mmCIF file of C-alpha atoms in Angstrom:
data_model
loop_
_atom_site.group_PDB
_atom_site.id
_atom_site.type_symbol
_atom_site.label_atom_id
_atom_site.label_comp_id
_atom_site.label_asym_id
_atom_site.label_seq_id
_atom_site.Cartn_x
_atom_site.Cartn_y
_atom_site.Cartn_z
ATOM 1 C CA UNK A 19 -11.986 -2.721 17.206
ATOM 2 C CA UNK A 20 -11.178 -2.856 13.534
ATOM 3 C CA UNK A 21 -7.876 -4.831 13.723
ATOM 4 C CA UNK A 22 -5.891 -2.491 12.010
ATOM 5 C CA UNK A 23 -3.434 -0.894 14.916
ATOM 6 C CA UNK A 24 -1.520 2.258 14.461
ATOM 7 C CA UNK A 25 1.763 3.351 17.043
ATOM 8 C CA UNK A 26 2.089 6.163 18.427
ATOM 9 C CA UNK A 27 -1.134 7.040 19.367
ATOM 10 C CA UNK A 28 0.302 10.761 20.287
ATOM 11 C CA UNK A 29 3.416 12.587 18.749
ATOM 12 C CA UNK A 30 4.573 15.519 19.785
ATOM 13 C CA UNK A 31 7.340 17.196 17.712
ATOM 14 C CA UNK A 32 9.177 20.402 17.010
ATOM 15 C CA UNK A 33 8.914 22.217 13.462
ATOM 16 C CA UNK A 34 11.250 20.951 10.743
ATOM 17 C CA UNK A 35 11.517 17.411 12.182
ATOM 18 C CA UNK A 36 11.265 14.357 10.493
ATOM 19 C CA UNK A 37 8.731 11.595 12.065
ATOM 20 C CA UNK A 38 7.815 8.239 11.398
ATOM 21 C CA UNK A 39 4.180 6.630 12.019
ATOM 22 C CA UNK A 40 3.493 2.819 11.922
ATOM 23 C CA UNK A 41 0.098 0.959 11.062
ATOM 24 C CA UNK A 42 -0.287 -3.003 10.807
ATOM 25 C CA UNK A 43 -3.140 -3.640 8.678
ATOM 26 C CA UNK A 44 -5.767 -6.725 9.406
ATOM 27 C CA UNK A 45 -4.738 -10.264 9.102
ATOM 28 C CA UNK A 46 -5.011 -11.090 5.461
ATOM 29 C CA UNK A 47 -5.386 -7.367 4.304
ATOM 30 C CA UNK A 48 -3.042 -6.453 1.134
ATOM 31 C CA UNK A 49 -4.176 -3.136 0.650
ATOM 32 C CA UNK A 50 -2.753 -0.235 2.918
ATOM 33 C CA UNK A 51 -3.815 3.134 2.297
ATOM 34 C CA UNK A 52 -2.788 6.386 4.367
ATOM 35 C CA UNK A 53 -5.357 9.340 5.033
ATOM 36 C CA UNK A 54 -4.943 12.973 6.604
ATOM 37 C CA UNK A 55 -7.431 14.894 8.872
ATOM 38 C CA UNK A 56 -6.832 18.453 9.578
ATOM 39 C CA UNK A 57 -9.453 21.035 10.865
ATOM 40 C CA UNK A 58 -9.194 23.103 7.591
ATOM 41 C CA UNK A 59 -9.464 19.792 4.819
ATOM 42 C CA UNK A 60 -11.225 17.746 6.633
ATOM 43 C CA UNK A 61 -10.298 14.108 5.556
ATOM 44 C CA UNK A 62 -8.118 13.733 2.714
ATOM 45 C CA UNK A 63 -6.470 10.166 1.022
ATOM 46 C CA UNK A 64 -2.720 10.457 1.448
ATOM 47 C CA UNK A 65 -0.946 7.003 -0.275
ATOM 48 C CA UNK A 66 -2.312 3.446 -0.884
ATOM 49 C CA UNK A 67 0.078 0.488 -1.304
ATOM 50 C CA UNK A 68 -1.043 -2.724 -2.268
ATOM 51 C CA UNK A 69 1.365 -5.699 -1.482
ATOM 52 C CA UNK A 70 4.267 -3.820 -1.324
ATOM 53 C CA UNK A 71 3.758 -1.832 -4.396
ATOM 54 C CA UNK A 72 2.605 2.141 -4.710
ATOM 55 C CA UNK A 73 -0.992 1.722 -5.859
ATOM 56 C CA UNK A 74 -2.586 5.083 -6.147
ATOM 57 C CA UNK A 75 -1.529 8.479 -4.742
ATOM 58 C CA UNK A 76 -3.495 11.493 -3.619
ATOM 59 C CA UNK A 77 -2.925 14.488 -1.767
ATOM 60 C CA UNK A 78 -0.075 13.794 -0.541
ATOM 61 C CA UNK A 79 3.470 16.613 -0.299
ATOM 62 C CA UNK A 80 6.577 16.014 -1.649
ATOM 63 C CA UNK A 81 8.065 15.754 2.304
ATOM 64 C CA UNK A 82 5.719 12.488 2.808
ATOM 65 C CA UNK A 83 6.383 9.283 1.829
ATOM 66 C CA UNK A 84 5.296 5.809 2.804
ATOM 67 C CA UNK A 85 5.923 2.143 2.063
ATOM 68 C CA UNK A 86 4.628 -0.998 3.169
ATOM 69 C CA UNK A 87 7.085 -4.059 3.896
ATOM 70 C CA UNK A 88 7.231 -7.643 3.132
ATOM 71 C CA UNK A 89 5.020 -8.549 6.432
ATOM 72 C CA UNK A 90 2.948 -5.847 4.848
ATOM 73 C CA UNK A 91 2.901 -2.916 7.564
ATOM 74 C CA UNK A 92 2.876 0.243 6.455
ATOM 75 C CA UNK A 93 4.989 3.463 7.568
ATOM 76 C CA UNK A 94 4.422 7.103 6.540
ATOM 77 C CA UNK A 95 7.445 9.298 7.224
ATOM 78 C CA UNK A 96 7.022 12.917 7.448
ATOM 79 C CA UNK A 97 10.098 15.333 7.199
ATOM 80 C CA UNK A 98 10.664 19.072 7.307
ATOM 81 C CA UNK A 99 7.411 18.800 9.565
ATOM 82 C CA UNK A 100 5.960 22.627 9.438
ATOM 83 C CA UNK A 101 2.580 23.906 12.044
ATOM 84 C CA UNK A 102 0.332 22.630 9.493
ATOM 85 C CA UNK A 103 1.280 19.163 9.559
ATOM 86 C CA UNK A 104 -0.611 18.791 12.663
ATOM 87 C CA UNK A 105 -3.537 16.368 12.138
ATOM 88 C CA UNK A 106 -4.865 13.667 12.785
ATOM 89 C CA UNK A 107 -3.358 10.641 10.890
ATOM 90 C CA UNK A 108 -5.347 7.671 9.575
ATOM 91 C CA UNK A 109 -4.465 4.187 8.195
ATOM 92 C CA UNK A 110 -6.841 1.916 7.076
ATOM 93 C CA UNK A 111 -6.784 -1.546 5.269
ATOM 94 C CA UNK A 112 -8.870 -3.376 3.082
ATOM 95 C CA UNK A 113 -9.329 -6.768 0.524
ATOM 96 C CA UNK A 114 -8.623 -5.003 -2.591
ATOM 97 C CA UNK A 115 -11.881 -3.059 -3.566
ATOM 98 C CA UNK A 116 -13.786 -3.612 -0.546
ATOM 99 C CA UNK A 117 -14.633 -2.248 2.969
ATOM 100 C CA UNK A 118 -11.791 -0.423 4.373
ATOM 101 C CA UNK A 119 -11.632 -0.722 7.700
ATOM 102 C CA UNK A 120 -9.944 2.385 9.744
ATOM 103 C CA UNK A 121 -6.856 2.173 12.723
ATOM 104 C CA UNK A 122 -7.099 4.620 15.719
ATOM 105 C CA UNK A 123 -5.048 7.444 14.141
ATOM 106 C CA UNK A 124 -1.915 9.076 15.383
ATOM 107 C CA UNK A 125 -2.449 12.793 16.260
ATOM 108 C CA UNK A 126 0.659 14.625 15.389
ATOM 109 C CA UNK A 127 0.983 17.990 16.856
ATOM 110 C CA UNK A 128 3.642 19.926 15.750
ATOM 111 C CA UNK A 129 5.466 22.851 17.778
ATOM 112 C CA UNK B 23 -12.322 14.737 -9.475
ATOM 113 C CA UNK B 24 -15.715 13.528 -7.430
ATOM 114 C CA UNK B 25 -17.313 15.500 -5.657
ATOM 115 C CA UNK B 26 -19.114 14.253 -2.377
ATOM 116 C CA UNK B 27 -21.881 16.334 -0.266
ATOM 117 C CA UNK B 28 -23.585 15.927 3.048
ATOM 118 C CA UNK B 29 -26.633 17.204 4.448
ATOM 119 C CA UNK B 30 -27.583 18.919 6.901
ATOM 120 C CA UNK B 31 -23.968 19.766 8.081
ATOM 121 C CA UNK B 32 -25.243 19.971 11.818
ATOM 122 C CA UNK B 33 -28.399 18.335 13.941
ATOM 123 C CA UNK B 34 -29.164 18.661 17.170
ATOM 124 C CA UNK B 35 -32.400 15.819 18.388
ATOM 125 C CA UNK B 36 -33.741 15.137 21.483
ATOM 126 C CA UNK B 37 -32.988 11.747 22.459
ATOM 127 C CA UNK B 38 -35.483 9.210 20.765
ATOM 128 C CA UNK B 39 -35.795 11.065 17.953
ATOM 129 C CA UNK B 40 -35.475 9.853 14.492
ATOM 130 C CA UNK B 41 -32.973 11.364 11.418
ATOM 131 C CA UNK B 42 -32.009 11.314 7.835
ATOM 132 C CA UNK B 43 -28.407 12.011 6.947
ATOM 133 C CA UNK B 44 -27.843 12.309 3.077
ATOM 134 C CA UNK B 45 -24.732 11.856 0.770
ATOM 135 C CA UNK B 46 -25.192 12.954 -2.583
ATOM 136 C CA UNK B 47 -21.850 12.178 -5.245
ATOM 137 C CA UNK B 48 -21.272 13.235 -8.444
ATOM 138 C CA UNK B 49 -19.683 10.453 -10.798
ATOM 139 C CA UNK B 50 -20.293 6.489 -10.520
ATOM 140 C CA UNK B 51 -18.716 4.886 -7.778
ATOM 141 C CA UNK B 52 -17.222 0.904 -6.595
ATOM 142 C CA UNK B 53 -17.179 1.851 -2.639
ATOM 143 C CA UNK B 54 -19.632 3.708 -0.244
ATOM 144 C CA UNK B 55 -19.223 3.418 3.481
ATOM 145 C CA UNK B 56 -20.343 5.210 6.315
ATOM 146 C CA UNK B 57 -18.250 5.786 9.318
ATOM 147 C CA UNK B 58 -19.227 7.503 12.862
ATOM 148 C CA UNK B 59 -16.630 9.263 14.177
ATOM 149 C CA UNK B 60 -16.734 9.290 18.078
ATOM 150 C CA UNK B 61 -15.388 12.578 20.183
ATOM 151 C CA UNK B 62 -12.074 10.273 20.853
ATOM 152 C CA UNK B 63 -11.022 10.690 16.845
ATOM 153 C CA UNK B 64 -12.160 7.181 15.972
ATOM 154 C CA UNK B 65 -13.705 6.081 13.083
ATOM 155 C CA UNK B 66 -16.102 3.399 13.462
ATOM 156 C CA UNK B 67 -17.212 1.821 10.097
ATOM 157 C CA UNK B 68 -21.099 1.501 9.983
ATOM 158 C CA UNK B 69 -22.159 0.174 6.143
ATOM 159 C CA UNK B 70 -20.262 -0.666 3.272
ATOM 160 C CA UNK B 71 -22.974 -0.343 0.991
ATOM 161 C CA UNK B 72 -22.280 0.508 -2.551
ATOM 162 C CA UNK B 73 -25.748 -0.154 -3.590
ATOM 163 C CA UNK B 74 -28.707 -1.221 -2.251
ATOM 164 C CA UNK B 75 -30.343 -1.409 1.383
ATOM 165 C CA UNK B 76 -28.698 -3.088 4.831
ATOM 166 C CA UNK B 77 -29.574 -2.858 8.666
ATOM 167 C CA UNK B 78 -28.141 -2.845 11.671
ATOM 168 C CA UNK B 79 -29.864 -2.488 14.825
ATOM 169 C CA UNK B 80 -31.148 1.158 15.090
ATOM 170 C CA UNK B 81 -29.315 1.601 11.712
ATOM 171 C CA UNK B 82 -30.004 1.821 8.340
ATOM 172 C CA UNK B 83 -28.904 2.890 4.535
ATOM 173 C CA UNK B 84 -29.586 2.713 1.467
ATOM 174 C CA UNK B 85 -27.653 4.040 -1.418
ATOM 175 C CA UNK B 86 -29.015 4.302 -5.440
ATOM 176 C CA UNK B 87 -26.495 4.201 -6.916
ATOM 177 C CA UNK B 88 -28.046 5.413 -10.289
ATOM 178 C CA UNK B 89 -29.094 8.127 -8.872
ATOM 179 C CA UNK B 90 -25.832 8.872 -6.773
ATOM 180 C CA UNK B 91 -26.978 9.523 -3.299
ATOM 181 C CA UNK B 92 -27.586 7.481 -0.135
ATOM 182 C CA UNK B 93 -29.116 7.676 2.660
ATOM 183 C CA UNK B 94 -28.728 6.647 6.710
ATOM 184 C CA UNK B 95 -31.211 6.631 8.544
ATOM 185 C CA UNK B 96 -31.265 6.671 12.976
ATOM 186 C CA UNK B 97 -34.100 5.517 14.869
ATOM 187 C CA UNK B 98 -34.657 5.787 18.366
ATOM 188 C CA UNK B 99 -31.640 7.872 18.721
ATOM 189 C CA UNK B 100 -29.184 7.978 22.013
ATOM 190 C CA UNK B 101 -27.026 10.291 23.505
ATOM 191 C CA UNK B 102 -23.813 7.775 21.922
ATOM 192 C CA UNK B 103 -24.962 8.607 18.663
ATOM 193 C CA UNK B 104 -23.179 11.616 18.826
ATOM 194 C CA UNK B 105 -20.378 12.693 16.998
ATOM 195 C CA UNK B 106 -19.528 12.949 12.699
ATOM 196 C CA UNK B 107 -21.205 10.756 10.390
ATOM 197 C CA UNK B 108 -19.205 10.679 7.219
ATOM 198 C CA UNK B 109 -19.840 9.324 4.052
ATOM 199 C CA UNK B 110 -17.059 8.344 1.731
ATOM 200 C CA UNK B 111 -16.972 7.015 -1.659
ATOM 201 C CA UNK B 112 -14.241 5.762 -4.063
ATOM 202 C CA UNK B 113 -14.827 6.701 -7.872
ATOM 203 C CA UNK B 114 -15.507 4.072 -10.094
ATOM 204 C CA UNK B 115 -11.816 4.664 -12.102
ATOM 205 C CA UNK B 116 -9.927 4.617 -8.776
ATOM 206 C CA UNK B 117 -8.111 1.420 -6.684
ATOM 207 C CA UNK B 118 -10.750 2.025 -4.157
ATOM 208 C CA UNK B 119 -8.653 5.256 -2.697
ATOM 209 C CA UNK B 120 -11.623 7.174 -0.849
ATOM 210 C CA UNK B 121 -12.950 11.149 -1.275
ATOM 211 C CA UNK B 122 -14.991 11.665 2.247
ATOM 212 C CA UNK B 123 -17.382 14.189 2.382
ATOM 213 C CA UNK B 124 -17.302 16.789 4.961
ATOM 214 C CA UNK B 125 -19.584 15.057 7.753
ATOM 215 C CA UNK B 126 -22.282 15.654 9.184
ATOM 216 C CA UNK B 127 -22.090 16.691 13.499
ATOM 217 C CA UNK B 128 -24.785 15.098 15.482
ATOM 218 C CA UNK B 129 -25.794 15.813 18.760
ATOM 219 C CA UNK B 130 -28.304 13.723 20.112
ATOM 220 C CA UNK B 131 -29.553 15.565 23.718
ATOM 221 C CA UNK B 132 -30.941 13.826 27.018
#
């Protein structure tokens, strides 16, 4: 158990819909990262937050957004979903600049 | 951006055999980690190893940062070692956001 929790574990939805994925980092970690794992693109970095502020952006679509709340949990919002958004979404947390620990992931299926 | 290449892409072993997985990266890094993704999709931390050598049971890893590569050694492999092994690096000019290699898929046969 990495100490990072993600909900829900599975999500099935339809094209055009909006979903929210939630992540709670390990106790004491201020940095939260979101990654997407798809069959064609592999594991890709989406976005990072540090203590509530956006710190770095990767290959995140404009239809996607995220935030980190004062209690340090984070949410990834995916809107206008397309079939190609089906993937495993991981959250990771770390002490800034040190090892990242990954949550169990949320498997999103868009039908 | 930084390139991360892992080799071999696939590896099939008999139980008890040893193996070496390689990760090459194209630029200086702040962070390098090895992960094992099990059949249930979970990414398990193996090593945080931006430089030097570490050992944990049957697994060990070495990173030679000046030559931009890292090696993961698995000795006396077991069927539970099967899965995909990923190397991930954070470029030196980054906030620790990681770039993943394509992985090595390991199958250990009984």
